[in-house]
CSV table of N, CA and C in Angstrom, one decimal:
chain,number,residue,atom,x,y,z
A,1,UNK,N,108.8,171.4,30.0
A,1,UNK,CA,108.2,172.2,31.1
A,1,UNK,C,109.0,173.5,31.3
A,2,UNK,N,108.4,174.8,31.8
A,2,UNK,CA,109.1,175.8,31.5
A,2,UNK,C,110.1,175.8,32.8
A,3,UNK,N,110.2,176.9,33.1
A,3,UNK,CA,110.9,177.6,35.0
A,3,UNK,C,109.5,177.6,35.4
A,4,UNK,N,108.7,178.3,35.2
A,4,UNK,CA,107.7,179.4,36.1
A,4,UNK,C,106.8,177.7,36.8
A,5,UNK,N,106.6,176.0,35.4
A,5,UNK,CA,105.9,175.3,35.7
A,5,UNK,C,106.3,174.7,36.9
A,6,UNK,N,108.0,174.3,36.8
A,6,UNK,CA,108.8,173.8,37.3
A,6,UNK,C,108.9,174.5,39.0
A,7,UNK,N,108.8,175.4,38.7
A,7,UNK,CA,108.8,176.4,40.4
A,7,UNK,C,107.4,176.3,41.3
A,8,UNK,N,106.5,176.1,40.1
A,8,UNK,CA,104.9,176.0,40.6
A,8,UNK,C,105.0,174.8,41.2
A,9,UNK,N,105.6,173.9,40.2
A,9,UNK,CA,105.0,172.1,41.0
A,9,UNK,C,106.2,172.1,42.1
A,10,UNK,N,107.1,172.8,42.3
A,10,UNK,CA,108.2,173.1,43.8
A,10,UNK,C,107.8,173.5,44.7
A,11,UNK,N,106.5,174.2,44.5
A,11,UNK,CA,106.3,175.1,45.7
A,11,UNK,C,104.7,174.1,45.9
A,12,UNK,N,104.4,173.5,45.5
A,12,UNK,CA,103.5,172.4,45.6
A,12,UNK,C,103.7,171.6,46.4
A,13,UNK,N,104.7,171.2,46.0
A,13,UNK,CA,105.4,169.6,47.1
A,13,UNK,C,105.5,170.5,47.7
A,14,UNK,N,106.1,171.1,48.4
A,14,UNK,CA,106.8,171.9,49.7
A,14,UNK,C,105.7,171.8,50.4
A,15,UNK,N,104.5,172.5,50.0
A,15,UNK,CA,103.4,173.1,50.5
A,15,UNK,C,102.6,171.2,51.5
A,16,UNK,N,102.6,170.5,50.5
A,16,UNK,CA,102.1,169.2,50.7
A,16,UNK,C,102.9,168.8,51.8
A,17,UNK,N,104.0,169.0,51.8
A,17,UNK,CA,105.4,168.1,52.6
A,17,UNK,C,105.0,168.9,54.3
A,18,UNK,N,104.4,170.1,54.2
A,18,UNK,CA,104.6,170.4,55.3
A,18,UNK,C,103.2,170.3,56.1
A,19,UNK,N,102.0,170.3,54.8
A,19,UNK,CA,100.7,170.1,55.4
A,19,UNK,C,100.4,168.7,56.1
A,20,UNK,N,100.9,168.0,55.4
A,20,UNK,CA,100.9,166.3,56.0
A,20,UNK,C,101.9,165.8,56.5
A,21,UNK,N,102.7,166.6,56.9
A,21,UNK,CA,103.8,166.3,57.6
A,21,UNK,C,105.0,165.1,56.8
A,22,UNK,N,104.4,164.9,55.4
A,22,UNK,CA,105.8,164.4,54.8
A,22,UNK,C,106.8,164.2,54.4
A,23,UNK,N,107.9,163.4,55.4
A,23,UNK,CA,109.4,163.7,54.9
A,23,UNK,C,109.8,162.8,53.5
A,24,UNK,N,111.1,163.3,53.2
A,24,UNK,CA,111.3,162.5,52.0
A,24,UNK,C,110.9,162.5,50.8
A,25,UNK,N,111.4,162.2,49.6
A,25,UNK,CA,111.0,162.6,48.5
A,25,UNK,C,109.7,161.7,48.3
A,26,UNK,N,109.0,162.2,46.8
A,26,UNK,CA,107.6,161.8,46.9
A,26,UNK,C,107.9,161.3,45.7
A,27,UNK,N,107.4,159.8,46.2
A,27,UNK,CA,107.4,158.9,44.8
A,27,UNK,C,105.9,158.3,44.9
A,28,UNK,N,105.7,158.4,43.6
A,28,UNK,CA,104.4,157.2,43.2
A,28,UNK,C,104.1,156.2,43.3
A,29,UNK,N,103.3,155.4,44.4
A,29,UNK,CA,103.5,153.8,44.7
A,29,UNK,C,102.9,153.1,43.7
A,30,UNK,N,101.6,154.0,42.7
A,30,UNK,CA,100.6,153.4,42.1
A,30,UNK,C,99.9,153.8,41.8
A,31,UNK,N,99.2,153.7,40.8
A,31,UNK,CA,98.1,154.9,40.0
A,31,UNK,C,96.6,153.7,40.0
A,32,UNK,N,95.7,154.9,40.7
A,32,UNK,CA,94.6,154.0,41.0
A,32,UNK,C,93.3,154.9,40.2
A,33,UNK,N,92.1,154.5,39.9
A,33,UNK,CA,91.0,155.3,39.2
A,33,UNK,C,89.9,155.3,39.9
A,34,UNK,N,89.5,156.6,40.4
A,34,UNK,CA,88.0,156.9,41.3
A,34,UNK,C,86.8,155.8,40.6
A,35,UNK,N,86.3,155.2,41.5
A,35,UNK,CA,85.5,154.5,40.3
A,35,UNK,C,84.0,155.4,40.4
A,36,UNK,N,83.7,154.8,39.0
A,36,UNK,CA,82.8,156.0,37.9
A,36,UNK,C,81.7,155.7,38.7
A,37,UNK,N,81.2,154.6,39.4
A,37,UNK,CA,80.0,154.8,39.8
A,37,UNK,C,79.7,155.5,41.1
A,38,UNK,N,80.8,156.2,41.6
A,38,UNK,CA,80.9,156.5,43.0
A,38,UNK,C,80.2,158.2,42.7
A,39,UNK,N,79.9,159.0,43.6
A,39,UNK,CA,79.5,160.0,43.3
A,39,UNK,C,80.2,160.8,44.0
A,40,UNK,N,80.1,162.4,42.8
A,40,UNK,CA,81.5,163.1,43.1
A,40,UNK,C,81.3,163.8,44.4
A,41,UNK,N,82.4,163.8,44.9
A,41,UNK,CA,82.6,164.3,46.1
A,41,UNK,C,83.3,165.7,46.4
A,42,UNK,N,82.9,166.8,46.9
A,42,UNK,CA,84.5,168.0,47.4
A,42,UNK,C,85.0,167.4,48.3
A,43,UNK,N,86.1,168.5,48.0
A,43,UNK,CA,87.3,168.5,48.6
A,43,UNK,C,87.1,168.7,49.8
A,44,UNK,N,87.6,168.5,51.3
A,44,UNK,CA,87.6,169.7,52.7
A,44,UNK,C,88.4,169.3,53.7
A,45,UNK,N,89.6,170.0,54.0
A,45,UNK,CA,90.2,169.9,54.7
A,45,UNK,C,91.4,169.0,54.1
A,46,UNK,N,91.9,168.0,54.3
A,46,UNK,CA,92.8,167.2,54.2
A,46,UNK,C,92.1,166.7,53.1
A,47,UNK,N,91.0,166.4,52.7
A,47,UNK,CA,90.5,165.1,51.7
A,47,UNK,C,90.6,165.8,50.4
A,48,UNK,N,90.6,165.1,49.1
A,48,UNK,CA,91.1,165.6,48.0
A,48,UNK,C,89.9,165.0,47.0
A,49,UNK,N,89.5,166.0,46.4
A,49,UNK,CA,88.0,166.1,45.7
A,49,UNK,C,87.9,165.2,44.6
A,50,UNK,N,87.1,164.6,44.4
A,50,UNK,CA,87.3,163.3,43.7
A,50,UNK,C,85.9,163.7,42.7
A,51,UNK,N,86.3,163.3,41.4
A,51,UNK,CA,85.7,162.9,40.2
A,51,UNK,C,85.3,161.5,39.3
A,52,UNK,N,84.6,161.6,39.2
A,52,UNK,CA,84.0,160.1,38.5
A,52,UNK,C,85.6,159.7,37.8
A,53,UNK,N,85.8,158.2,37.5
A,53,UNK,CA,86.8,158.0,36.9
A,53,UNK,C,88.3,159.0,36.6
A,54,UNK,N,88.7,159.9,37.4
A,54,UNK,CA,89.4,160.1,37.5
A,54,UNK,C,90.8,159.1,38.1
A,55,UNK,N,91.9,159.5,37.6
A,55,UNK,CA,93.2,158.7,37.7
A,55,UNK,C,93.8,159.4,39.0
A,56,UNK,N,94.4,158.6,39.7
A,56,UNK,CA,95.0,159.4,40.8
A,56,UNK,C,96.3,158.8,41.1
A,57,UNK,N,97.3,159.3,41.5
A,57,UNK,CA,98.6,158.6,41.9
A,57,UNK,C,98.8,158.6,43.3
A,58,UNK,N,99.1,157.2,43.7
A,58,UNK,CA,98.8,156.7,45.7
A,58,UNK,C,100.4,157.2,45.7
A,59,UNK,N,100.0,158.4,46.8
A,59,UNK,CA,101.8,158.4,47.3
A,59,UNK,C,102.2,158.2,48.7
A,60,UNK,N,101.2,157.6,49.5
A,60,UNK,CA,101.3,156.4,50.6
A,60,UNK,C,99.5,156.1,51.0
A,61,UNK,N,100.2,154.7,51.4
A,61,UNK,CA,99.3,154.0,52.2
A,61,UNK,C,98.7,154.4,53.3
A,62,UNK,N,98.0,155.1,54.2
A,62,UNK,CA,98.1,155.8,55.3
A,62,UNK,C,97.4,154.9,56.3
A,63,UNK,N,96.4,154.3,55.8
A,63,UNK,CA,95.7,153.3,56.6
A,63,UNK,C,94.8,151.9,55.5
A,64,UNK,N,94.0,151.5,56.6
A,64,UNK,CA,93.0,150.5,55.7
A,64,UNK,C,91.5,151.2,54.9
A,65,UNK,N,91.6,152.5,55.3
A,65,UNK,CA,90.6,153.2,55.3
A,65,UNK,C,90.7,154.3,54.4
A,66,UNK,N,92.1,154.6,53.9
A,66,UNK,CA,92.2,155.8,53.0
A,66,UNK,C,94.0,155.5,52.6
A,67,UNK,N,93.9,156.2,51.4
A,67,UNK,CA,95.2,156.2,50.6
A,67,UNK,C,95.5,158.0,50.7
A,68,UNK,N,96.9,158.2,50.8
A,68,UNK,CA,96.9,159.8,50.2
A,68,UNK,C,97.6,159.7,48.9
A,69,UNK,N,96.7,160.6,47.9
A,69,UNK,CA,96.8,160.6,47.0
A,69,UNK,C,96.9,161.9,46.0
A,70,UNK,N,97.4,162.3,45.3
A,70,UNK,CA,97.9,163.0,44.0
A,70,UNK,C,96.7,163.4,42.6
A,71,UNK,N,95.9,164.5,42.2
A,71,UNK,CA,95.6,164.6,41.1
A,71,UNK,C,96.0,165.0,40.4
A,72,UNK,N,95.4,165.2,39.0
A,72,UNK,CA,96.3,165.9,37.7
A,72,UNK,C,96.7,167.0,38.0
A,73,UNK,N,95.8,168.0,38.6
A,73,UNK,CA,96.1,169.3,38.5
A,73,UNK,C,97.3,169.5,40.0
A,74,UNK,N,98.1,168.1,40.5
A,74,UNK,CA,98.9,168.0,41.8
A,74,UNK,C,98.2,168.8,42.9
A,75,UNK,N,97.1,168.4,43.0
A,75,UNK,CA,96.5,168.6,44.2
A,75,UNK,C,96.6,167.3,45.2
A,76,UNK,N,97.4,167.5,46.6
A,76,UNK,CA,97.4,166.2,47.2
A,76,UNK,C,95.8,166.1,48.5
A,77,UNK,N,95.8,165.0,48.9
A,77,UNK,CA,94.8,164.9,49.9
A,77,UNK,C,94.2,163.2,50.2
A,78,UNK,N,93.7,163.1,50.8
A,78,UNK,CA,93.3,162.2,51.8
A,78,UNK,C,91.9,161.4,50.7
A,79,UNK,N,92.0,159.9,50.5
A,79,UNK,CA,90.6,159.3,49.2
A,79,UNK,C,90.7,158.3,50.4
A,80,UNK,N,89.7,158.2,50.7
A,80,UNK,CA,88.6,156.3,50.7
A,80,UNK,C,88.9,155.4,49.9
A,81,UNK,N,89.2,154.4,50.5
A,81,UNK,CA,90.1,153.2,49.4
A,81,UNK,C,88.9,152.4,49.3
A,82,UNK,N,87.6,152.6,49.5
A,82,UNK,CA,86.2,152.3,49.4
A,82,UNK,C,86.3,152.4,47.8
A,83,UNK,N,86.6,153.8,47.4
A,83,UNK,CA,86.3,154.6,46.1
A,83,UNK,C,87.5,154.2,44.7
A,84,UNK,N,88.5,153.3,45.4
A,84,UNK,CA,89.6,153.4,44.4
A,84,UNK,C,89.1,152.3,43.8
A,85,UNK,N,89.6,152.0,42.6
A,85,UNK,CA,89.9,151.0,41.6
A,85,UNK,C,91.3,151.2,40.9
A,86,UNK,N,91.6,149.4,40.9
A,86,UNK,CA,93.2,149.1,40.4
A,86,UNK,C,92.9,149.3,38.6
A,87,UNK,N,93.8,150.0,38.4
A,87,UNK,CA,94.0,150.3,37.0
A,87,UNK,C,94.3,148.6,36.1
């Protein structure tokens, strides 16, 4: 990974840490997959745009109703645990 990637995914978390008010370092609880038959959804606001079978990494539990969660491209936001499936 270069500087310039390394500074991008810094200024990422920061950005996340302050939009959802999270303290503490951000660790991975668990990698869950959009399931395929669910239909793709945008993003808006807090919630984070979801793709058929895509992989996502849960970086808390927030309720019974939604996980916050991590995509490839480190976009964080708010999934329906309706929509997850256990890898």
């Amino acid at each position: 990974m270069t500087l310039k990637e390394c500074k991008k995914e810094e200024k990422a978390d920061r950005e996340f840490q302050k939009k959802f008010k999270f303290e503490g370092s951000i660790k991975v609880l668990t990698q869950m997959m959009v399931d395929p038959a669910v239909t793709e959804k945008r993003g808006g606001g807090k919630n984070l745009p979801l793709r058929r079978g895509e992989i996502l990494d849960v970086i808390q539990f927030t309720s019974q109703e939604q996980f916050l969660c991590r995509n490839s491209q480190r976009r964080y936001g708010y999934v329906p645990r309706a929509v997850l499936l256990h890898l």
